[in-house]
XYZ file of C-alpha atoms in Angstrom:
758
model
C 0.000 0.000 0.000
C 2.811 2.414 0.877
C 4.510 1.679 -2.438
C 1.265 2.293 -4.292
C 0.992 5.666 -2.643
C 4.518 6.422 -3.799
C 4.139 5.315 -7.393
C 0.740 6.557 -8.326
C -1.248 9.701 -8.674
C -4.838 9.100 -9.705
C -5.158 12.162 -11.961
C -4.928 11.504 -15.684
C -3.345 14.744 -16.945
C 0.227 15.420 -15.778
C 1.025 19.102 -15.305
C 3.560 19.815 -18.052
C 2.982 23.544 -18.412
C 1.015 26.345 -16.813
C -2.341 27.645 -17.982
C -1.908 31.354 -17.170
C -2.478 33.833 -19.990
C 0.325 36.346 -20.643
C -1.662 39.212 -19.131
C -2.800 37.364 -16.014
C -1.478 38.446 -12.618
C 1.075 36.300 -10.832
C -0.753 33.280 -9.390
C 0.057 34.328 -5.823
C -2.214 37.353 -6.102
C -5.463 35.500 -6.768
C -4.989 32.069 -5.259
C -7.307 31.521 -2.289
C -5.505 32.696 0.841
C -6.481 30.618 3.833
C -3.165 30.140 5.603
C -3.065 30.484 9.368
C -0.484 31.237 12.053
C -1.246 28.085 14.029
C 0.236 29.187 17.354
C -0.612 32.867 17.198
C -2.703 34.147 20.077
C -5.518 34.844 17.603
C -5.051 32.420 14.700
C -8.536 33.006 13.341
C -8.115 36.759 13.134
C -4.432 37.055 12.265
C -3.771 37.789 8.554
C -0.832 35.835 7.126
C -1.227 37.103 3.546
C -1.425 40.879 3.047
C -1.874 42.638 -0.297
C -0.496 46.151 0.126
C -3.319 47.590 -1.978
C -5.807 46.337 0.590
C -4.023 48.561 3.115
C -4.286 51.675 0.980
C -1.197 51.546 -1.235
C -1.891 52.963 -4.702
C 1.145 51.940 -6.726
C 0.538 54.846 -9.094
C 4.031 56.358 -8.887
C 2.709 59.618 -7.453
C 1.076 58.791 -4.113
C 3.394 58.348 -1.129
C 2.685 54.698 -0.245
C 5.101 54.443 2.690
C 2.520 54.426 5.473
C 0.183 52.044 3.682
C 2.935 49.512 3.003
C 4.151 49.733 6.585
C 0.598 49.178 7.791
C 0.438 45.996 5.717
C 3.720 44.800 7.249
C 2.705 45.672 10.826
C -0.860 44.352 10.904
C -1.480 41.859 13.688
C 0.736 43.232 16.465
C 3.935 41.743 15.102
C 7.501 41.213 16.339
C 9.239 44.575 16.039
C 11.229 46.768 18.398
C 11.770 44.999 21.729
C 10.928 41.546 20.359
C 13.889 39.181 19.906
C 12.253 36.685 17.595
C 9.075 34.708 16.973
C 7.654 31.744 15.099
C 4.025 32.760 15.660
C 3.669 35.893 13.506
C 4.469 35.080 9.860
C 3.544 37.579 7.168
C 3.642 37.426 3.382
C 3.330 40.998 2.102
C 2.386 40.991 -1.579
C 2.878 43.828 -4.086
C 0.839 43.782 -7.318
C 2.428 45.429 -10.354
C 2.828 49.172 -10.022
C 5.206 51.875 -8.854
C 5.140 52.465 -5.112
C 6.662 55.752 -4.003
C 8.539 55.475 -0.691
C 9.826 58.414 1.354
C 11.235 56.664 4.458
C 12.455 53.138 5.264
C 10.051 50.206 5.129
C 10.840 48.263 8.304
C 10.714 44.530 7.598
C 9.644 42.838 10.812
C 10.755 39.392 11.958
C 9.384 36.395 9.983
C 8.374 38.467 6.948
C 8.453 37.894 3.212
C 8.048 40.835 0.825
C 7.072 39.359 -2.547
C 6.270 41.231 -5.734
C 4.498 40.016 -8.864
C 7.145 37.825 -10.503
C 5.635 38.300 -13.986
C 5.643 42.096 -13.890
C 8.014 43.327 -11.208
C 6.632 46.148 -9.065
C 8.899 49.148 -8.502
C 9.783 50.620 -5.132
C 10.589 54.210 -6.081
C 12.609 56.358 -3.707
C 10.925 59.755 -3.506
C 13.182 62.750 -4.218
C 12.945 63.668 -0.520
C 13.662 60.122 0.687
C 15.355 60.108 4.094
C 16.705 57.116 5.985
C 19.181 54.255 5.910
C 17.513 52.389 3.005
C 14.179 51.823 1.268
C 13.949 48.398 2.935
C 15.396 48.058 6.436
C 15.711 44.594 7.993
C 17.220 45.741 11.305
C 16.599 49.393 12.214
C 18.987 51.389 14.352
C 17.751 53.142 17.485
C 19.193 56.046 19.419
C 22.599 55.180 20.843
C 23.310 52.510 18.250
C 21.011 49.765 19.550
C 18.903 47.871 16.998
C 15.587 46.057 16.769
C 17.186 42.608 16.544
C 20.425 40.813 17.435
C 22.157 40.715 14.073
C 23.418 37.127 14.466
C 19.865 35.958 15.295
C 17.946 37.914 12.671
C 16.346 34.950 10.876
C 13.408 34.321 8.502
C 13.354 37.111 5.926
C 12.927 37.105 2.166
C 12.556 39.889 -0.402
C 11.703 38.854 -3.984
C 10.650 40.226 -7.335
C 11.176 43.985 -7.247
C 12.728 46.881 -9.075
C 14.252 49.259 -6.530
C 14.743 52.674 -8.128
C 16.897 55.317 -6.440
C 17.366 57.609 -9.420
C 15.130 60.457 -8.237
C 17.321 60.985 -5.158
C 20.090 63.484 -5.815
C 22.066 62.721 -2.636
C 23.042 59.447 -0.995
C 20.542 56.582 -1.059
C 20.559 52.830 -0.423
C 18.126 50.193 -1.662
C 18.223 47.540 1.087
C 19.783 47.501 4.557
C 20.248 43.760 4.955
C 21.778 43.017 8.351
C 20.521 39.437 8.691
C 21.423 35.879 9.553
C 20.372 32.387 8.421
C 17.093 31.495 6.659
C 17.157 34.750 4.697
C 17.218 35.513 0.987
C 17.159 38.275 -1.605
C 15.945 36.968 -4.969
C 15.126 38.444 -8.377
C 15.665 42.140 -7.668
C 16.853 44.885 -10.028
C 18.504 47.958 -8.488
C 18.294 51.100 -10.622
C 20.806 53.762 -9.564
C 22.289 56.945 -10.933
C 25.152 56.823 -13.426
C 26.051 60.487 -12.898
C 29.606 61.227 -11.833
C 29.961 61.512 -8.075
C 26.622 59.882 -7.238
C 26.325 58.250 -3.793
C 23.863 55.462 -4.520
C 24.325 51.864 -3.384
C 22.062 48.864 -3.866
C 22.668 46.850 -0.675
C 24.257 47.825 2.628
C 25.122 44.930 4.946
C 27.414 45.597 7.894
C 26.901 42.645 10.241
C 25.157 39.336 10.790
C 25.612 35.629 10.160
C 24.077 34.636 6.797
C 22.781 33.470 4.549
C 22.052 33.342 0.788
C 21.244 35.856 -1.912
C 21.054 35.499 -5.657
C 19.665 36.529 -9.043
C 20.205 40.256 -8.515
C 21.031 42.992 -11.050
C 22.671 46.298 -10.111
C 22.591 49.098 -12.674
C 24.673 52.205 -11.975
C 25.516 53.519 -8.534
C 28.648 54.444 -6.686
C 28.665 51.015 -4.987
C 26.549 48.114 -6.155
C 26.651 46.300 -2.807
C 28.496 46.794 0.482
C 28.974 43.457 2.215
C 30.053 42.832 5.807
C 28.891 39.616 7.471
C 30.442 36.502 8.996
C 29.662 34.357 5.963
C 27.366 34.335 2.954
C 26.830 32.525 -0.309
C 26.105 34.646 -3.360
C 24.926 33.268 -6.715
C 24.287 35.037 -10.022
C 24.798 38.746 -9.428
C 25.257 41.209 -12.312
C 26.755 44.699 -11.985
C 26.574 47.242 -14.795
C 28.142 50.708 -14.869
C 28.950 51.050 -11.165
C 31.994 52.762 -9.760
C 32.611 49.788 -7.435
C 30.566 46.639 -7.924
C 31.208 45.003 -4.525
C 32.648 46.788 -1.513
C 33.562 44.066 0.995
C 34.245 45.582 4.415
C 34.734 42.464 6.578
C 33.999 38.773 6.759
C 35.272 35.410 7.893
C 34.407 33.791 4.574
C 32.176 34.424 1.539
C 31.638 32.423 -1.639
C 30.661 34.210 -4.858
C 29.381 31.975 -7.657
C 28.652 33.251 -11.168
C 29.282 37.008 -10.879
C 29.066 39.248 -13.961
C 30.694 42.704 -13.920
C 30.406 45.121 -16.853
C 31.827 48.617 -17.294
C 32.809 49.271 -13.680
C 35.924 50.851 -12.232
C 36.497 48.187 -9.557
C 34.905 44.762 -9.353
C 35.708 43.700 -5.777
C 37.127 46.260 -3.351
C 38.360 44.237 -0.353
C 39.169 45.907 2.965
C 42.408 44.485 4.303
C 42.522 43.356 7.923
C 45.219 42.596 10.461
C 47.533 39.623 10.810
C 46.562 38.561 14.340
C 43.358 37.156 15.784
C 43.062 40.280 17.923
C 43.753 42.697 15.083
C 41.377 44.685 12.931
C 38.932 42.434 11.085
C 38.908 43.000 7.367
C 37.981 40.611 4.604
C 39.159 37.272 5.880
C 38.368 35.005 2.940
C 36.859 35.587 -0.478
C 36.268 32.688 -2.861
C 35.104 33.597 -6.388
C 34.116 30.996 -8.978
C 32.779 31.368 -12.551
C 32.990 35.155 -12.917
C 32.779 37.107 -16.190
C 34.297 40.609 -16.112
C 34.288 43.060 -19.022
C 35.620 46.616 -19.546
C 36.531 47.085 -15.889
C 39.757 48.697 -14.716
C 40.439 46.389 -11.741
C 38.777 43.060 -10.987
C 39.960 42.644 -7.351
C 41.545 45.433 -5.326
C 42.845 45.191 -1.790
C 42.453 48.464 0.131
C 44.088 49.386 3.430
C 47.503 49.682 4.994
C 49.721 46.613 4.879
C 53.060 45.483 6.188
C 54.709 42.556 4.449
C 52.550 40.479 2.138
C 48.849 41.152 1.744
C 46.612 39.721 4.445
C 43.386 37.902 3.736
C 42.653 34.816 1.681
C 41.567 34.944 -1.947
C 40.741 32.086 -4.316
C 39.854 32.674 -7.970
C 38.578 29.919 -10.241
C 37.419 30.175 -13.851
C 37.480 33.959 -14.133
C 36.974 35.265 -17.680
C 38.390 38.754 -18.211
C 37.842 40.982 -21.251
C 39.626 44.327 -21.282
C 40.425 44.255 -17.563
C 43.922 45.738 -17.112
C 44.391 44.676 -13.463
C 43.187 41.293 -12.289
C 44.399 41.684 -8.684
C 45.989 44.819 -7.297
C 46.538 47.024 -4.276
C 44.896 50.426 -3.945
C 47.614 52.983 -4.540
C 50.106 50.154 -4.884
C 51.365 47.463 -7.212
C 49.569 45.103 -9.551
C 49.656 41.638 -8.018
C 48.198 39.802 -11.012
C 48.054 41.368 -14.463
C 44.794 41.195 -16.339
C 43.925 41.902 -19.952
C 41.713 39.652 -22.033
C 42.346 36.266 -20.495
C 40.980 33.475 -18.309
C 42.259 32.884 -14.793
C 41.978 29.170 -14.228
C 42.999 28.761 -10.586
C 44.809 31.432 -8.591
C 45.149 31.960 -4.856
C 46.569 34.203 -2.186
C 47.140 32.655 1.208
C 48.403 29.523 2.927
C 48.231 26.385 0.787
C 48.565 22.850 2.157
C 48.901 19.335 0.769
C 48.267 15.918 2.284
C 49.569 15.431 5.818
C 52.146 18.207 5.625
C 51.189 20.756 8.265
C 53.635 23.383 7.049
C 52.025 26.149 4.994
C 53.236 27.489 1.698
C 52.249 31.115 1.382
C 51.135 31.437 -2.220
C 50.301 34.440 -4.315
C 49.936 32.977 -7.762
C 48.585 30.125 -9.817
C 47.653 26.927 -8.039
C 46.946 23.482 -9.463
C 43.725 23.354 -11.458
C 40.671 22.928 -9.246
C 38.972 19.617 -9.963
C 35.354 20.190 -11.018
C 33.590 16.909 -11.871
C 31.832 17.277 -15.219
C 28.431 16.192 -13.902
C 28.403 19.317 -11.722
C 28.874 21.681 -14.684
C 26.421 23.154 -17.166
C 26.916 23.377 -20.932
C 29.118 26.491 -20.501
C 31.484 24.705 -18.137
C 30.288 26.538 -15.015
C 28.884 25.125 -11.785
C 25.166 24.535 -12.311
C 22.953 27.396 -11.170
C 19.176 27.160 -10.818
C 16.886 29.921 -9.616
C 14.160 29.585 -7.015
C 11.108 28.290 -8.965
C 8.238 30.781 -9.000
C 5.890 29.301 -11.647
C 5.192 32.554 -13.466
C 3.366 30.749 -16.280
C 0.913 29.050 -13.949
C -2.596 30.059 -12.903
C -4.265 29.536 -9.505
C -6.154 26.607 -11.058
C -2.813 24.825 -11.569
C -2.384 24.608 -7.790
C -4.157 22.555 -5.166
C -4.390 23.710 -1.565
C -3.835 21.093 1.128
C -6.252 22.953 3.395
C -8.938 22.837 0.716
C -8.382 19.090 0.605
C -9.000 18.593 4.309
C -5.693 19.258 6.044
C -6.035 21.698 8.934
C -2.501 23.014 9.563
C -3.665 24.117 13.008
C -0.754 22.552 14.906
C -3.060 20.133 16.746
C -4.983 18.004 14.231
C -3.252 14.920 12.839
C -3.028 15.797 9.135
C -1.177 12.640 8.073
C -3.930 11.035 6.035
C -5.151 14.277 4.486
C -1.647 15.058 3.207
C -1.158 11.511 1.926
C -4.435 11.795 0.064
C -3.336 15.036 -1.609
C -0.118 13.477 -2.887
C -1.890 10.318 -4.003
C -4.443 12.300 -6.001
C -2.528 15.323 -7.271
C 1.249 14.725 -7.274
C 2.537 15.585 -10.729
C -0.830 16.929 -11.846
C -1.077 20.020 -9.671
C 1.453 22.116 -7.788
C 0.840 21.268 -4.138
C 0.282 24.462 -2.141
C 0.824 24.198 1.589
C -1.133 27.140 2.943
C 0.621 28.770 5.902
C 0.222 26.611 8.979
C 1.741 23.826 11.055
C 0.788 20.356 9.807
C 1.126 17.560 12.361
C 2.021 14.127 10.954
C 2.472 10.846 12.800
C 3.641 8.676 9.912
C 6.101 9.051 7.051
C 4.943 11.453 4.349
C 6.053 10.144 0.964
C 6.580 12.780 -1.727
C 6.599 11.038 -5.120
C 8.995 11.924 -7.910
C 7.240 14.435 -10.131
C 5.962 16.578 -7.258
C 6.211 20.353 -6.939
C 5.522 21.882 -3.507
C 5.147 25.535 -2.546
C 4.840 26.782 1.020
C 3.616 30.115 2.325
C 5.982 31.987 4.648
C 7.665 28.697 5.478
C 4.752 26.349 6.052
C 5.651 23.696 8.625
C 5.333 19.907 8.542
C 5.957 18.620 12.081
C 6.523 14.917 12.732
C 5.621 13.516 16.122
C 4.495 10.345 17.853
C 5.682 6.832 18.590
C 6.924 6.111 15.052
C 9.743 8.602 15.540
C 10.980 7.805 19.056
C 13.391 4.836 18.649
C 16.927 5.839 17.733
C 17.785 2.181 17.182
C 15.275 2.154 14.331
C 15.153 5.682 12.857
C 12.322 6.491 10.454
C 11.849 9.367 8.003
C 9.256 12.056 8.605
C 9.539 13.187 4.966
C 10.619 10.771 2.234
C 11.400 12.542 -1.053
C 11.022 10.016 -3.824
C 10.903 6.254 -3.576
C 14.314 4.552 -3.432
C 15.591 4.295 -6.998
C 13.117 6.841 -8.398
C 13.897 9.706 -10.748
C 11.937 12.778 -11.709
C 11.394 16.436 -11.078
C 10.966 17.459 -7.453
C 10.794 21.119 -6.471
C 10.229 22.193 -2.860
C 10.130 25.871 -1.927
C 9.382 27.838 1.239
C 8.831 24.919 3.600
C 10.052 23.997 7.083
C 10.355 20.360 8.133
C 10.668 19.624 11.838
C 9.609 17.493 14.805
C 7.660 17.822 18.020
C 9.764 16.169 20.685
C 10.685 13.772 21.905
C 11.644 12.299 18.521
C 14.921 10.432 19.001
C 14.213 8.198 15.996
C 13.232 10.827 13.423
C 15.117 11.267 10.179
C 13.475 14.515 9.227
C 14.101 14.300 5.471
C 15.242 11.200 3.564
C 16.055 12.267 -0.015
C 15.941 9.420 -2.558
C 14.953 11.011 -5.866
C 17.439 11.498 -8.715
C 17.410 13.948 -11.617
C 15.991 12.556 -14.847
C 18.621 12.046 -17.522
C 19.531 15.341 -19.161
C 17.756 17.524 -16.572
C 20.367 18.927 -14.231
C 19.139 20.193 -10.863
C 15.594 18.987 -11.583
C 15.335 17.608 -8.033
C 15.885 20.311 -5.471
C 14.763 22.588 -2.678
C 14.998 26.349 -2.292
C 14.431 28.495 0.822
C 13.454 25.316 2.638
C 14.805 24.602 6.110
C 14.953 22.034 8.867
C 14.330 24.041 12.061
C 14.480 21.561 14.917
C 13.279 22.685 18.333
C 13.172 26.141 19.868
C 9.830 26.951 18.239
C 6.289 27.324 19.526
C 4.644 24.061 20.578
C 7.680 21.984 19.592
C 7.984 20.565 23.101
C 11.658 21.514 22.756
C 11.808 24.977 24.306
C 13.437 26.462 27.365
C 10.624 25.297 29.640
C 11.231 21.666 28.697
C 14.940 21.632 27.819
C 17.039 24.077 29.867
C 20.823 24.066 29.634
C 21.008 22.188 32.937
C 20.017 19.063 31.029
C 17.033 18.585 33.327
C 14.836 17.796 30.324
C 16.501 14.406 29.919
C 15.080 12.058 27.291
C 12.296 14.490 26.451
C 14.923 16.628 24.705
C 15.789 14.149 21.949
C 14.824 16.374 19.020
C 15.624 14.029 16.123
C 18.085 11.384 14.999
C 19.224 12.910 11.691
C 18.281 16.052 9.821
C 18.822 15.318 6.123
C 19.885 12.023 4.532
C 20.857 12.037 0.846
C 20.773 8.350 -0.038
C 23.127 6.621 -2.469
C 20.769 6.743 -5.449
C 19.817 10.393 -5.078
C 20.859 13.681 -6.590
C 19.995 17.086 -5.169
C 20.234 20.819 -5.770
C 19.765 22.470 -2.381
C 19.979 26.250 -2.158
C 19.665 28.317 0.990
C 18.925 25.373 3.320
C 19.558 25.664 7.075
C 19.551 22.451 9.122
C 19.397 23.989 12.591
C 19.127 22.193 15.883
C 18.074 25.147 18.011
C 20.634 26.434 20.485
C 18.136 28.946 21.879
C 14.399 29.440 22.183
C 12.875 31.643 19.488
C 9.582 32.310 21.276
C 10.259 32.784 24.981
C 12.133 36.097 24.830
C 15.730 36.852 25.678
C 17.213 34.265 23.286
C 17.438 31.792 26.171
C 19.777 28.875 25.515
C 18.495 25.295 25.454
C 20.031 21.793 25.348
C 18.649 19.508 22.650
C 19.937 16.223 21.231
C 20.335 15.385 17.545
C 22.704 12.679 16.339
C 23.613 14.249 12.982
C 22.901 17.132 10.636
C 23.417 16.347 6.931
C 24.573 12.913 5.799
C 25.204 12.212 2.126
C 25.829 8.856 0.510
C 24.808 10.223 -2.897
C 26.890 9.451 -5.969
C 25.836 12.845 -7.254
C 25.456 15.185 -8.722
C 24.850 17.160 -5.543
C 24.988 20.937 -5.273
C 24.862 22.379 -1.746
C 24.722 26.139 -2.328
C 24.408 28.306 0.743
C 23.685 25.485 3.190
C 24.312 25.370 6.922
C 24.085 22.710 9.621
C 24.437 23.508 13.308
C 24.660 21.981 16.799
C 24.245 18.271 15.992
C 26.119 15.886 18.279
C 28.318 13.767 15.982
C 28.587 15.813 12.796
C 27.127 18.686 10.865
C 28.115 17.265 7.436
C 29.050 13.608 6.885
C 29.998 12.375 3.415
C 30.061 8.579 3.356
C 30.892 6.690 0.153
C 29.723 9.818 -1.662
C 30.786 11.285 -5.023
C 30.423 14.360 -7.220
C 29.479 17.105 -4.773
C 29.878 20.876 -5.055
C 29.621 22.551 -1.645
C 29.880 26.309 -1.253
C 29.687 27.892 1.294
C 29.085 25.420 4.130
C 28.570 26.906 7.602
C 28.469 25.116 10.948
C 28.551 25.509 14.705
C 29.147 22.631 17.084
C 26.958 22.080 20.184
C 27.500 24.591 22.942
C 27.295 21.932 25.686
C 30.114 19.738 24.365
C 32.352 18.122 25.563
C 29.784 17.435 28.288
C 28.577 14.939 27.177
C 31.082 13.561 24.677
C 29.947 12.278 21.275
C 28.022 10.095 20.609
C 26.251 10.621 23.952
C 23.400 10.762 24.691
C 22.949 8.608 21.559
C 24.730 5.306 20.981
C 26.875 4.658 17.928
C 24.949 3.553 14.836
C 27.269 2.171 12.152
C 24.776 2.929 9.383
C 24.704 6.640 10.132
C 27.864 7.480 12.095
C 31.423 7.933 10.851
C 33.981 5.313 11.788
C 35.941 8.048 13.581
C 33.914 10.185 15.960
C 34.993 13.591 17.168
C 37.256 13.701 20.203
C 34.951 15.429 22.648
C 33.250 17.598 20.033
C 31.223 17.161 16.872
C 32.857 17.208 13.476
C 31.865 20.168 11.346
C 32.558 17.964 8.348
C 33.851 14.425 8.184
C 34.514 12.565 4.946
C 34.790 8.809 4.504
C 35.633 6.964 1.270
C 34.268 9.736 -0.951
C 35.377 11.011 -4.351
C 35.018 14.063 -6.563
C 34.146 16.423 -3.694
C 34.770 20.164 -4.102
C 34.300 22.367 -1.027
C 34.546 25.956 -2.231
C 34.159 27.965 0.941
C 33.481 26.809 4.499
C 32.985 28.492 7.862
C 33.257 26.045 10.747
C 32.875 27.573 14.198
C 33.132 26.556 17.857
C 32.374 29.327 20.356
C 31.744 27.425 23.591
C 33.085 24.647 25.768
C 30.436 23.373 28.186
C 28.495 26.624 27.644
C 31.558 28.653 28.665
C 33.133 31.211 26.345
C 36.415 31.388 28.271
C 37.937 29.140 25.615
C 37.743 31.968 23.080
C 40.752 33.771 24.533
C 43.190 30.829 24.094
C 41.169 29.872 20.999
C 40.827 26.237 21.994
C 37.076 25.714 22.334
C 37.502 22.597 20.199
C 40.483 20.351 19.452
C 39.609 19.098 15.925
C 36.818 20.074 13.546
C 37.328 18.722 9.966
C 38.312 15.138 9.230
C 39.137 13.397 5.949
C 40.132 9.764 5.725
C 43.076 8.714 3.620
C 40.878 7.105 0.931
C 38.876 10.197 -0.030
C 39.359 12.471 -3.042
C 38.285 15.888 -1.766
C 39.621 19.420 -1.974
C 38.947 22.383 0.292
C 39.334 26.006 -0.696
C 38.745 28.990 1.586
C 38.289 26.931 4.766
C 37.824 29.144 7.832
C 37.522 27.978 11.433
C 37.010 29.754 14.754
C 38.525 28.768 18.115
C 39.692 25.308 17.038
C 43.233 24.057 17.701
C 43.526 21.708 14.727
C 41.730 23.134 11.720
C 42.189 20.043 9.588
C 42.692 16.369 10.381
C 43.465 13.265 8.353
C 42.306 9.983 9.868
C 41.371 11.922 13.021
C 44.945 13.084 13.518
C 45.454 16.837 13.583
C 47.485 18.071 10.601
C 46.983 21.842 10.273
C 47.269 23.926 13.421
C 45.376 27.175 13.619
C 48.472 28.995 14.877
C 49.809 29.000 11.306
C 46.747 30.707 9.825
C 45.552 33.730 11.848
C 43.192 35.841 9.772
C 41.436 38.402 11.921
C 39.062 36.836 14.440
C 39.154 33.516 12.569
C 41.806 31.291 10.953
C 41.874 30.446 7.249
C 43.332 27.665 5.127
C 43.301 29.003 1.584
C 43.614 25.563 0.000
C 44.078 21.937 1.008
C 44.394 19.199 -1.574
C 45.479 15.597 -1.289
C 48.511 15.944 -3.598
């Protein structure tokens, strides 16, 4: 019976194309909106979906729509100034086509998506008298420098499908102030800025945080396209035209830029140089750039700032195509480090390079051995595959089916297992499955057949709970994507998968489906997260699971977050697999102690693209590659559990040979451990350890963790731009420390520019 549910949909007409007419609005405007905030104090009266025109916005280009738009954002008494975070007040704020004049910043409150018509992008037009930090502000400043939110905990934001036009402002102006953290995205936005000499326009200003993903952005004109300062971020498919400086990077620990296009600018990347010690000034620690195309630009990469000796900071360039670019890498007011011209930079690096088990660095400022990029990971142009967040612009509301209309409640209390199974059995492959906003309780495995497309609404939640998911000796999937051995299109967007504890035997997502032949990245997920514990009604909050450990067995949150099985392939973009370290709904960001055996485990033979993924606080590992092949990973971000080494891994679980590495961490979880795997490219990683037994005293001697990355001697894997924090041995082979952090200080963190086997 279960297999029949997997294999068959009863509808007779597969959905091969959308039925929307060219002039129809984007489907999101007219689809029935019946989503609920399940754990809001007034779920029946709280509006999840808000159309700004229903709040008085005109969109006529003349009326000042600032107050009306802000009213749409604020409706329902939401989490703003004085509120740390929430999972009970989601809002999707929709903008029909039009031009919306804005005269002061639109404050984007916590757990908000701003989404424009993807078929006909609405314009946010800065009024000539605009005043404020930016048209869109994700973390407003208060008097004295305080802000609405803690920048490292500023989660759950998305802005999509807009033109942001600053050209009527004669002075300085910024499009988006984006000081955010994980589970955030900017997608499909065009920034229109002045091209006049001396203009002070910039598209994005980001000065802090812990991200994150952004992609598919176009910047036209401006003094600075984007100013970036954040611990780590992954950036895909950005285009800059006619700016003075395309990217002004002011600080980071590590960023990965994939598929950047720069045309007719003065400077492509302007990188602020930092100090040589861990206590020195933090500049740009590590920048990894892959598959860039740069044309008619004076300098591609420029380091700015005083320097003694060789340049500080790590830089990796791979497959950079230059046309009429005189300086490839240079120093502001100083020498050319790498000459440009019309040429292709295959693989070039600045920083400490390592090989095999030799722990002695070679400082390199020049060409390095060609970076191995398995062909199955590349598109027809020879670049790493890139696929945008699906938005279904050619589809009409009739092409979707609502799970609530089919009997699921999403109220956080009703068991929706059978209703959801019925929807997949009847409509998978024939309709796009729309999960109206809500929390859907399931007590059995939900099987998503190959051929299914799923869309959530402000991160709709499927929450597994019950006896099926309690035995860690016999772990079971909550969500099973594709039958084992299946192939087909699977697209999942804007969902959260999780558990209600205790759930020691839950594998939250088991991913089996593989791309059909000739359809790269056909099976994937975008802006979809595994948020485990710390949320309303999860049973895994500070009241149940304090840091004292008093919660005991009730605080087993899951067994494994995401399992990519051997027959699968996957394109995962902007996915955060987070075992909560603090409570999002009780105020004060109170820490909690939860138990999860592992974060992301892959046995896939590929192709797998992990673009802007993160995995945090799991007991044995955050990423485990076992007998895997053909993976592109950039940038991977982790934190290990704050309570370790008390208890030591694998406690409080027991070792499971099917899911655990043969070499466990010595007192602390591995950020990444690799076993018998081949064709693995890690292009950017930020692996952090800030605590030892909830104490931050280890940050001063920088020994919160002894080892953090492990590769066995049989694996073919390469790391570029690998940054760690407060870990003695940054890199281990066969669980023996090889590279000591003392050789690689790079501002607050430590960076290995490259490690390869040979």
